[in-house]
GROMACS .gro file of C-alpha atoms in nm:
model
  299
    1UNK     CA    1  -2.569   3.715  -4.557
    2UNK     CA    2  -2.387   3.629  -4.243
    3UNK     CA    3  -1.989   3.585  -4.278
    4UNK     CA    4  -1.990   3.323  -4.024
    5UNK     CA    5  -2.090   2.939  -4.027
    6UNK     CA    6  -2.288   2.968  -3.743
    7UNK     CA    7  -2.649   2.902  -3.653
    8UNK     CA    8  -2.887   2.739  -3.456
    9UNK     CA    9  -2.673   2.334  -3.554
   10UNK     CA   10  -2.414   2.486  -3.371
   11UNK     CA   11  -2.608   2.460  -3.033
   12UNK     CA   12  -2.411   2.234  -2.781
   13UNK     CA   13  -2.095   2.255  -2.999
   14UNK     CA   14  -1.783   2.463  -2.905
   15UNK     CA   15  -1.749   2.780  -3.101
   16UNK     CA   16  -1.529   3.065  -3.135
   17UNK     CA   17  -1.730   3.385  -3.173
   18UNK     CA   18  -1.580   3.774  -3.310
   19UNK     CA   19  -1.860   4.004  -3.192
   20UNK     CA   20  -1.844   4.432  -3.255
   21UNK     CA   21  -1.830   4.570  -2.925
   22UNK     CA   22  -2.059   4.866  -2.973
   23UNK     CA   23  -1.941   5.242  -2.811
   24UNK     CA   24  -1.594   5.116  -2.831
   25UNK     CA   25  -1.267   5.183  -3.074
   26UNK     CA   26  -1.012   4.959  -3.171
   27UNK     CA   27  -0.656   5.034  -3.149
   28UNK     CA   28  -0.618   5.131  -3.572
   29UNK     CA   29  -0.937   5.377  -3.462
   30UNK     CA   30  -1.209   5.137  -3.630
   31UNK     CA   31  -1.441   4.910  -3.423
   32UNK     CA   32  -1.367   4.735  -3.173
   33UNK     CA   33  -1.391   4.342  -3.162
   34UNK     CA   34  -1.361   4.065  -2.884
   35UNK     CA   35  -1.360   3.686  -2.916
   36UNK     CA   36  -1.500   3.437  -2.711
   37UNK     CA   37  -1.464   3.096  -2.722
   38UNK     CA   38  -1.698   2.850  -2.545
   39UNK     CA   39  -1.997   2.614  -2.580
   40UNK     CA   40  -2.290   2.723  -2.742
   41UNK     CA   41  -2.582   2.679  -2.593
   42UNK     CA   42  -2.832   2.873  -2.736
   43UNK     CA   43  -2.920   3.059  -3.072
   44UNK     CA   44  -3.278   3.141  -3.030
   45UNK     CA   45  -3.452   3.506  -3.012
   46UNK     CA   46  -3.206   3.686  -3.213
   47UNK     CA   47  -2.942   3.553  -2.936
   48UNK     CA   48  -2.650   3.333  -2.937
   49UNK     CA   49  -2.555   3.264  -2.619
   50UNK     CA   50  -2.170   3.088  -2.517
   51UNK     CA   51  -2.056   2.941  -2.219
   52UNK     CA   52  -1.730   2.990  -2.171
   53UNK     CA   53  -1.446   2.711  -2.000
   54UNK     CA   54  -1.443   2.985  -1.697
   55UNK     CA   55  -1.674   3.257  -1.599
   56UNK     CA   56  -1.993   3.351  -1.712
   57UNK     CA   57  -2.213   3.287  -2.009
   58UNK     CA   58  -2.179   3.550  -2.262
   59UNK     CA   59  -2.517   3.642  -2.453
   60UNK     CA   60  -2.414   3.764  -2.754
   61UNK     CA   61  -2.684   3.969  -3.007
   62UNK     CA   62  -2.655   3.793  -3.407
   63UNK     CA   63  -2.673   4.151  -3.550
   64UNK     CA   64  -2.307   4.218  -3.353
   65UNK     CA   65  -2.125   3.865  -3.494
   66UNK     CA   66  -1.881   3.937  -3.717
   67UNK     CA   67  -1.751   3.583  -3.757
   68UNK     CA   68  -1.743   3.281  -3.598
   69UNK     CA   69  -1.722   2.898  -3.641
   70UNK     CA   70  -1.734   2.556  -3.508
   71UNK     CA   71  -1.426   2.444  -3.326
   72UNK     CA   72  -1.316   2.068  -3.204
   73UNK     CA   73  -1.358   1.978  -2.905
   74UNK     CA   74  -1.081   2.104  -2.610
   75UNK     CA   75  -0.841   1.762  -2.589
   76UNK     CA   76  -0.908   1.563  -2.274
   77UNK     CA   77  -0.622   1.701  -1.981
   78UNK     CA   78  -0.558   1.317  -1.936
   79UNK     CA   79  -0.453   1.339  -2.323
   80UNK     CA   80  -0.269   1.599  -2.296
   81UNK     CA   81  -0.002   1.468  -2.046
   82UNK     CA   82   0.313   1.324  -2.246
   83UNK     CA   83   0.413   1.000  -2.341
   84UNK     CA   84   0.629   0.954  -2.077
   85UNK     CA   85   0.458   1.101  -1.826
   86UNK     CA   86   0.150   0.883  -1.843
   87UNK     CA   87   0.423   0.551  -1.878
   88UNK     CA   88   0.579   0.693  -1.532
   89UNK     CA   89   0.326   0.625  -1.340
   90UNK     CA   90   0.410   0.238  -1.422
   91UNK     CA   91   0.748   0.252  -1.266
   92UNK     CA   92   0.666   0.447  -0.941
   93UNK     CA   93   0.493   0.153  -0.811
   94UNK     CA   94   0.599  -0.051  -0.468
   95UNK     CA   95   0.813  -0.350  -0.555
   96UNK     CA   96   0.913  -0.222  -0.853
   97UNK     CA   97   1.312  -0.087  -0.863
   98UNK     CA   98   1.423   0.169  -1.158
   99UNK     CA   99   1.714   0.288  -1.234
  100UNK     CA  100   1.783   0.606  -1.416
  101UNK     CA  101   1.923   0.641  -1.789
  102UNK     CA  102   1.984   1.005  -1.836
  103UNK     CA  103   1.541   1.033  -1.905
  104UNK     CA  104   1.549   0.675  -2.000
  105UNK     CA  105   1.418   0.383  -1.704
  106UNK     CA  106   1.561   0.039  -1.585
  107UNK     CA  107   1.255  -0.141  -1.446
  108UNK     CA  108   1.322  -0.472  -1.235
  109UNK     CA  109   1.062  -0.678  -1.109
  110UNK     CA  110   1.294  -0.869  -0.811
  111UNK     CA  111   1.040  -1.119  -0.745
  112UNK     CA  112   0.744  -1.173  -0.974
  113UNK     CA  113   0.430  -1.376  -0.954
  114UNK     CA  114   0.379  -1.627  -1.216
  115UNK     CA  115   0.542  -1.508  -1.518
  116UNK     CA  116   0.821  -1.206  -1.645
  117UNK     CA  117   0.581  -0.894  -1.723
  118UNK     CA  118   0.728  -0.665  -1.969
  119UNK     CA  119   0.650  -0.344  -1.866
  120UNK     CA  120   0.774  -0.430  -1.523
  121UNK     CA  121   1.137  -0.586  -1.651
  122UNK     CA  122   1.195  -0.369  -1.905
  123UNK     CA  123   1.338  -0.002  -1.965
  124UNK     CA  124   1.123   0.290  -2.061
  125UNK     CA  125   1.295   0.404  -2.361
  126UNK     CA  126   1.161   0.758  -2.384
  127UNK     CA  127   1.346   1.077  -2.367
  128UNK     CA  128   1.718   1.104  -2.408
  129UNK     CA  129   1.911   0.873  -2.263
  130UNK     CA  130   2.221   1.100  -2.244
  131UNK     CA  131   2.452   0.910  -2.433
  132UNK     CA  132   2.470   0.772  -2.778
  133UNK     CA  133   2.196   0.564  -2.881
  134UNK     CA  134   2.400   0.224  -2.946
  135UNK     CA  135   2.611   0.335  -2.585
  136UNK     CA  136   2.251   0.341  -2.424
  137UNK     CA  137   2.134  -0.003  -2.581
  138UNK     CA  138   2.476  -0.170  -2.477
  139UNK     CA  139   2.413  -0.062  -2.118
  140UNK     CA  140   1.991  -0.227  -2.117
  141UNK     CA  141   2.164  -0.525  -2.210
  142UNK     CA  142   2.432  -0.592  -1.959
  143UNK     CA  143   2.143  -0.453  -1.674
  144UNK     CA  144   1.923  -0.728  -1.779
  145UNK     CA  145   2.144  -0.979  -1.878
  146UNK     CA  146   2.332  -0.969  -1.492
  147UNK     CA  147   1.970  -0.984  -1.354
  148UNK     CA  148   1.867  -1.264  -1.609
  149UNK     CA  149   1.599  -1.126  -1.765
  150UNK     CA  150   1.633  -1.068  -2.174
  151UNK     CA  151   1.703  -0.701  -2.239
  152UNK     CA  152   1.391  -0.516  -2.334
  153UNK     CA  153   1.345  -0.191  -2.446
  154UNK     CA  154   0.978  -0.059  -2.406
  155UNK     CA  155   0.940   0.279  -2.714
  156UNK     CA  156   0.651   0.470  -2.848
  157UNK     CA  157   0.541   0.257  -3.184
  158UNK     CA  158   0.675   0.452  -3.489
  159UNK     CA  159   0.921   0.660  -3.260
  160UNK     CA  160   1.265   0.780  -3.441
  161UNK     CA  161   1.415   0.554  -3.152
  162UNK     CA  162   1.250   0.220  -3.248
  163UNK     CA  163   1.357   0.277  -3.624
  164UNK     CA  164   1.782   0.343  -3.478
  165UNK     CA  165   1.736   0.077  -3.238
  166UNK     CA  166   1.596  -0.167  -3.548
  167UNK     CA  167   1.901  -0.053  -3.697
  168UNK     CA  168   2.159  -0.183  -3.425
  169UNK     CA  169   1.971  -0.473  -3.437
  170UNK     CA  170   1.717  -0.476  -3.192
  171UNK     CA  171   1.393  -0.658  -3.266
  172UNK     CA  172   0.979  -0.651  -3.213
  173UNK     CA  173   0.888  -0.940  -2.914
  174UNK     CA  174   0.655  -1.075  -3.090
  175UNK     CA  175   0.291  -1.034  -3.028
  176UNK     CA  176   0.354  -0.776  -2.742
  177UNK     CA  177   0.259  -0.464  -2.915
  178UNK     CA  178   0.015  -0.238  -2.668
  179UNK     CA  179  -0.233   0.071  -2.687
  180UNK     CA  180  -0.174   0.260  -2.328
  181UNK     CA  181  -0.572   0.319  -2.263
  182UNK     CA  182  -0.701   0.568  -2.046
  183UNK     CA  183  -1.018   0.666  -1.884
  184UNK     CA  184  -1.209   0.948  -1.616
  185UNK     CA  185  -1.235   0.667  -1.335
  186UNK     CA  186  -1.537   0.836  -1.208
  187UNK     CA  187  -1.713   0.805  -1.622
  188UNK     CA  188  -1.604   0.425  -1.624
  189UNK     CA  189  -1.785   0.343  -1.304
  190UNK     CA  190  -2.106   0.504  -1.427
  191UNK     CA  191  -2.123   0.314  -1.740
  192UNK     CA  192  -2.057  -0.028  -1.546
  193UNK     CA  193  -2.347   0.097  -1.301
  194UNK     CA  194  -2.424  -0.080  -0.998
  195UNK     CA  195  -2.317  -0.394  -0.893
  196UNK     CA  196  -2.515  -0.723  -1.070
  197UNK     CA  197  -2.515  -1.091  -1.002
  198UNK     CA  198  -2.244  -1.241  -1.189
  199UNK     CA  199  -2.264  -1.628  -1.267
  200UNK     CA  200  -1.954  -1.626  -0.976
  201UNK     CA  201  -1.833  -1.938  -0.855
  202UNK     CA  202  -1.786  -1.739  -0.506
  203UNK     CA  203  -1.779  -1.352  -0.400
  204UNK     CA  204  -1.428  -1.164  -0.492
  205UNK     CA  205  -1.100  -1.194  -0.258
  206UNK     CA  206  -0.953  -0.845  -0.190
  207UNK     CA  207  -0.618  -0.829  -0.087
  208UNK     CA  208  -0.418  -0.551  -0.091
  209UNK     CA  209  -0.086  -0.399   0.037
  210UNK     CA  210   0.014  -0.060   0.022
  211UNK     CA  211  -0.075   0.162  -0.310
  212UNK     CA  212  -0.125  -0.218  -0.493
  213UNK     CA  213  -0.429  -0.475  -0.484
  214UNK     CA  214  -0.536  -0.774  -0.597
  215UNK     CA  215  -0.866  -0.912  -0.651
  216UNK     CA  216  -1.000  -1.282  -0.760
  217UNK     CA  217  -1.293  -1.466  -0.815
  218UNK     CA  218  -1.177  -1.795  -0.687
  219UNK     CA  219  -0.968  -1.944  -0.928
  220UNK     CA  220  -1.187  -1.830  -1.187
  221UNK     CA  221  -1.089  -1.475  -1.269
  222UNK     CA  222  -0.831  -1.209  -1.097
  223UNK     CA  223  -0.696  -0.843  -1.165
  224UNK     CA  224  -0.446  -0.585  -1.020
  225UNK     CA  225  -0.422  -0.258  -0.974
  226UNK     CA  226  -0.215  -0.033  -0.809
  227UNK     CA  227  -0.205   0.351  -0.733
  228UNK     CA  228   0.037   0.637  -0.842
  229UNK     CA  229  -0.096   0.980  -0.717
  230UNK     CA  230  -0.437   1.019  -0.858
  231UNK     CA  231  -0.379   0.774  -1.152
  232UNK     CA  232  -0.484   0.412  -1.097
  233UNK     CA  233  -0.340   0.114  -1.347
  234UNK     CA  234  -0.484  -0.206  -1.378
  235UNK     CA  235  -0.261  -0.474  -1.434
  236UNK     CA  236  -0.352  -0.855  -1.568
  237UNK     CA  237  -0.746  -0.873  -1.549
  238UNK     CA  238  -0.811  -1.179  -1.674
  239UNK     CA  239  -1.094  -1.464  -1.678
  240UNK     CA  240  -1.025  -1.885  -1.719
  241UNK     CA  241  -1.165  -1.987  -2.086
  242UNK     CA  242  -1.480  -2.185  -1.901
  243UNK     CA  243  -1.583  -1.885  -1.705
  244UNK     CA  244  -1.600  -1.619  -1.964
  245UNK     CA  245  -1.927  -1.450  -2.041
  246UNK     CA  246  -2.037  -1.439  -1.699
  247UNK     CA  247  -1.992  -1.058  -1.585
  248UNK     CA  248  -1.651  -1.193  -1.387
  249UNK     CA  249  -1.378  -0.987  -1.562
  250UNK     CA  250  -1.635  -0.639  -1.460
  251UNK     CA  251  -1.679  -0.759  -1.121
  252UNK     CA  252  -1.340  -0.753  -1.072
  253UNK     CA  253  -1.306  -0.438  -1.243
  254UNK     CA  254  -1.552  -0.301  -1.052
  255UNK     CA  255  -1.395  -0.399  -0.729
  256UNK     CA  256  -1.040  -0.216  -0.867
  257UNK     CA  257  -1.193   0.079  -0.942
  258UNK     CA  258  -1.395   0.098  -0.639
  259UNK     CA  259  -1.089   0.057  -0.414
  260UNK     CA  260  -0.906   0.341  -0.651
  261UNK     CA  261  -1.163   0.565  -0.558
  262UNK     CA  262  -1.185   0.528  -0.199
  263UNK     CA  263  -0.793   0.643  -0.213
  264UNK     CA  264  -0.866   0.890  -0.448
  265UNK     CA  265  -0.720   0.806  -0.824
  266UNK     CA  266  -0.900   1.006  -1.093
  267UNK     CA  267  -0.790   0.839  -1.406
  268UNK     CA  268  -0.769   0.492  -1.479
  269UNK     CA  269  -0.514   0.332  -1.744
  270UNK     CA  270  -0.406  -0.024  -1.857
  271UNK     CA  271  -0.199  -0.141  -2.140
  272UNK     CA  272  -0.383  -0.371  -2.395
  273UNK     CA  273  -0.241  -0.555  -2.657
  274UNK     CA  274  -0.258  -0.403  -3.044
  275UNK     CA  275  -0.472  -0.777  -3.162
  276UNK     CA  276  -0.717  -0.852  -2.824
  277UNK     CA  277  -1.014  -0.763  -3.026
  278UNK     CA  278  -1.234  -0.831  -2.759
  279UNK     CA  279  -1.069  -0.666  -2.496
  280UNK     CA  280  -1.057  -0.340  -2.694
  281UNK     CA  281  -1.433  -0.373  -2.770
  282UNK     CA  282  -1.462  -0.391  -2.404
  283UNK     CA  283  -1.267  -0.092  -2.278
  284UNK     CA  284  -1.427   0.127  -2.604
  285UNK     CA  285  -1.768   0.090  -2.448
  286UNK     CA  286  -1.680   0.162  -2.112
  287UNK     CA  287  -1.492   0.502  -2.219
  288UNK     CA  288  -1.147   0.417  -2.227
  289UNK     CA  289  -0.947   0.617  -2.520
  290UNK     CA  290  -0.585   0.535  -2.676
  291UNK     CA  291  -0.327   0.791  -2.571
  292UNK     CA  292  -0.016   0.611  -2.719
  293UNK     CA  293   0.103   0.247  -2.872
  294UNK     CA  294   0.422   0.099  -2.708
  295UNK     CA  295   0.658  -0.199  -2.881
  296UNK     CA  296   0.919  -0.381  -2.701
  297UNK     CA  297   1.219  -0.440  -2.852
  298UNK     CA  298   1.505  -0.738  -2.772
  299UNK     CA  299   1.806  -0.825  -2.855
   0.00000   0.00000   0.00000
């Protein structure tokens, strides 16, 4: 019997393989083995056959596996990049000013359209601040409070910071708990496929200025996005209660993401918030995956 959990299911899955290299000695002066570590993508013919990340496929004869077994899937490289790393690319937008905190991030919005938007008025709480915790909090609230905004810490949910924070006093704003999503721009605009004939009071509005754009549907729906490097956020997609279920809020998607690919952003990410049911249902079919949850704290 084969010592191995391998077999023809495996097929299209990624495996690790140990195969005897035949003719060859290991260093203890046995046999010599080699691992590879791929896709599978055949077992047929008294063959496996793996596909490697890089390279070459590797056929590999069943009488030479030694062992082998499923392993999960390689994690996205847009999952891979760190908390606050993938929150950065929020603060390196035009019109927005930061100030540094040892790691952490003052974010001022000077002059904002319509209402105060958290993650634009707030400070990215992640990393060390470089002094003591309570020091660090005292100094968000005077920044805010002289530029009359209410002091608002933005933390990973669950983070040791949000539990010493809680402690000094600092609360949840209510009903502003988010998942960061994020997607491969170029999957998300196959899935939305090509353009359709949305029940559209009028044919979008582009405007845009620099690495930011805006895009409406008369008065009907809008969205933002703007551009850091090859990442591409969009910001405030929304659609008026009496116009919803008419394709608007993906025609204006569309539009964003079209315009981040002519400039050439890869990945597209938005905040959503933790209880928007349908809005998660939304971004879940079109391929979007949580990296992180974020909570906002006040004083």
């Amino acid at each position: 019997m084969p010592a191995h959990s391998l077999g023809p299911h495996v097929v299209g899955e990624r495996v690790v393989v140990r195969r005897l290299v035949p003719g060859e000695t290991g260093p203890t002066g046995g046999p010599a083995f080699t691992d590879v570590l791929g896709t599978c993508t055949t077992w047929a013919d008294g063959v496996c056959v793996v596909q490697p990340e890089a390279g070459d496929p590797v056929s590999i004869p069943l009488a030479l596996i030694v062992s082998g077994k499923p392993v999960p899937p390689r994690a996205s490289p847009r999952l891979r990049v760190s908390v606050r790393d993938a929150e950065l690319h929020t603060a390196a937008l035009v019109g927005i000013e930061t100030t540094p905190l040892g790691e952490w991030q003052l974010r001022f919005e000077p002059a904002p359209v319509g209402r105060v938007r958290n993650r634009f008025n707030s400070c990215l709480g992640l990393g060390d601040p470089g002094v003591p915790l309570a020091d660090a909090a005292a100094r968000v609230e005077a920044f805010y409070t002289a530029r009359d905004r209410p002091p608002r810490i933005q933390l990973e949910l669950g983070s040791p910071d949000e539990h010493a924070l809680r402690r000094l006093g600092w609360e949840p704003v209510p009903g502003r708990d988010s998942h960061f999503l994020l997607a491969s721009l170029a999957r998300v605009r196959r899935i939305l496929g090509a353009p359709g004939a949305p029940n559209a009071p009028q044919a979008p509005r582009i405007e845009f200025d620099g690495p930011r754009v805006a895009v409406a549907i008369g008065d009907a729906a809008r969205g933002e996005a703007g551009i850091d490097r090859d990442w591409l956020g969009i910001h405030n997609l929304s659609v008026e209660p009496a116009y919803r279920r008419r394709g608007l809020a993906t025609a204006v998607l569309r539009e964003l993401l079209e315009w981040g690919a002519e400039r050439g952003a890869s990945t597209v990410w938005l905040h959503v918030q933790t209880d928007n049911e349908p809005a998660l249902a939304l971004y879940d079919r079109l391929g979007f995956t949580t990296h992180h949850s974020c909570r906002y704290l006040t004083r």
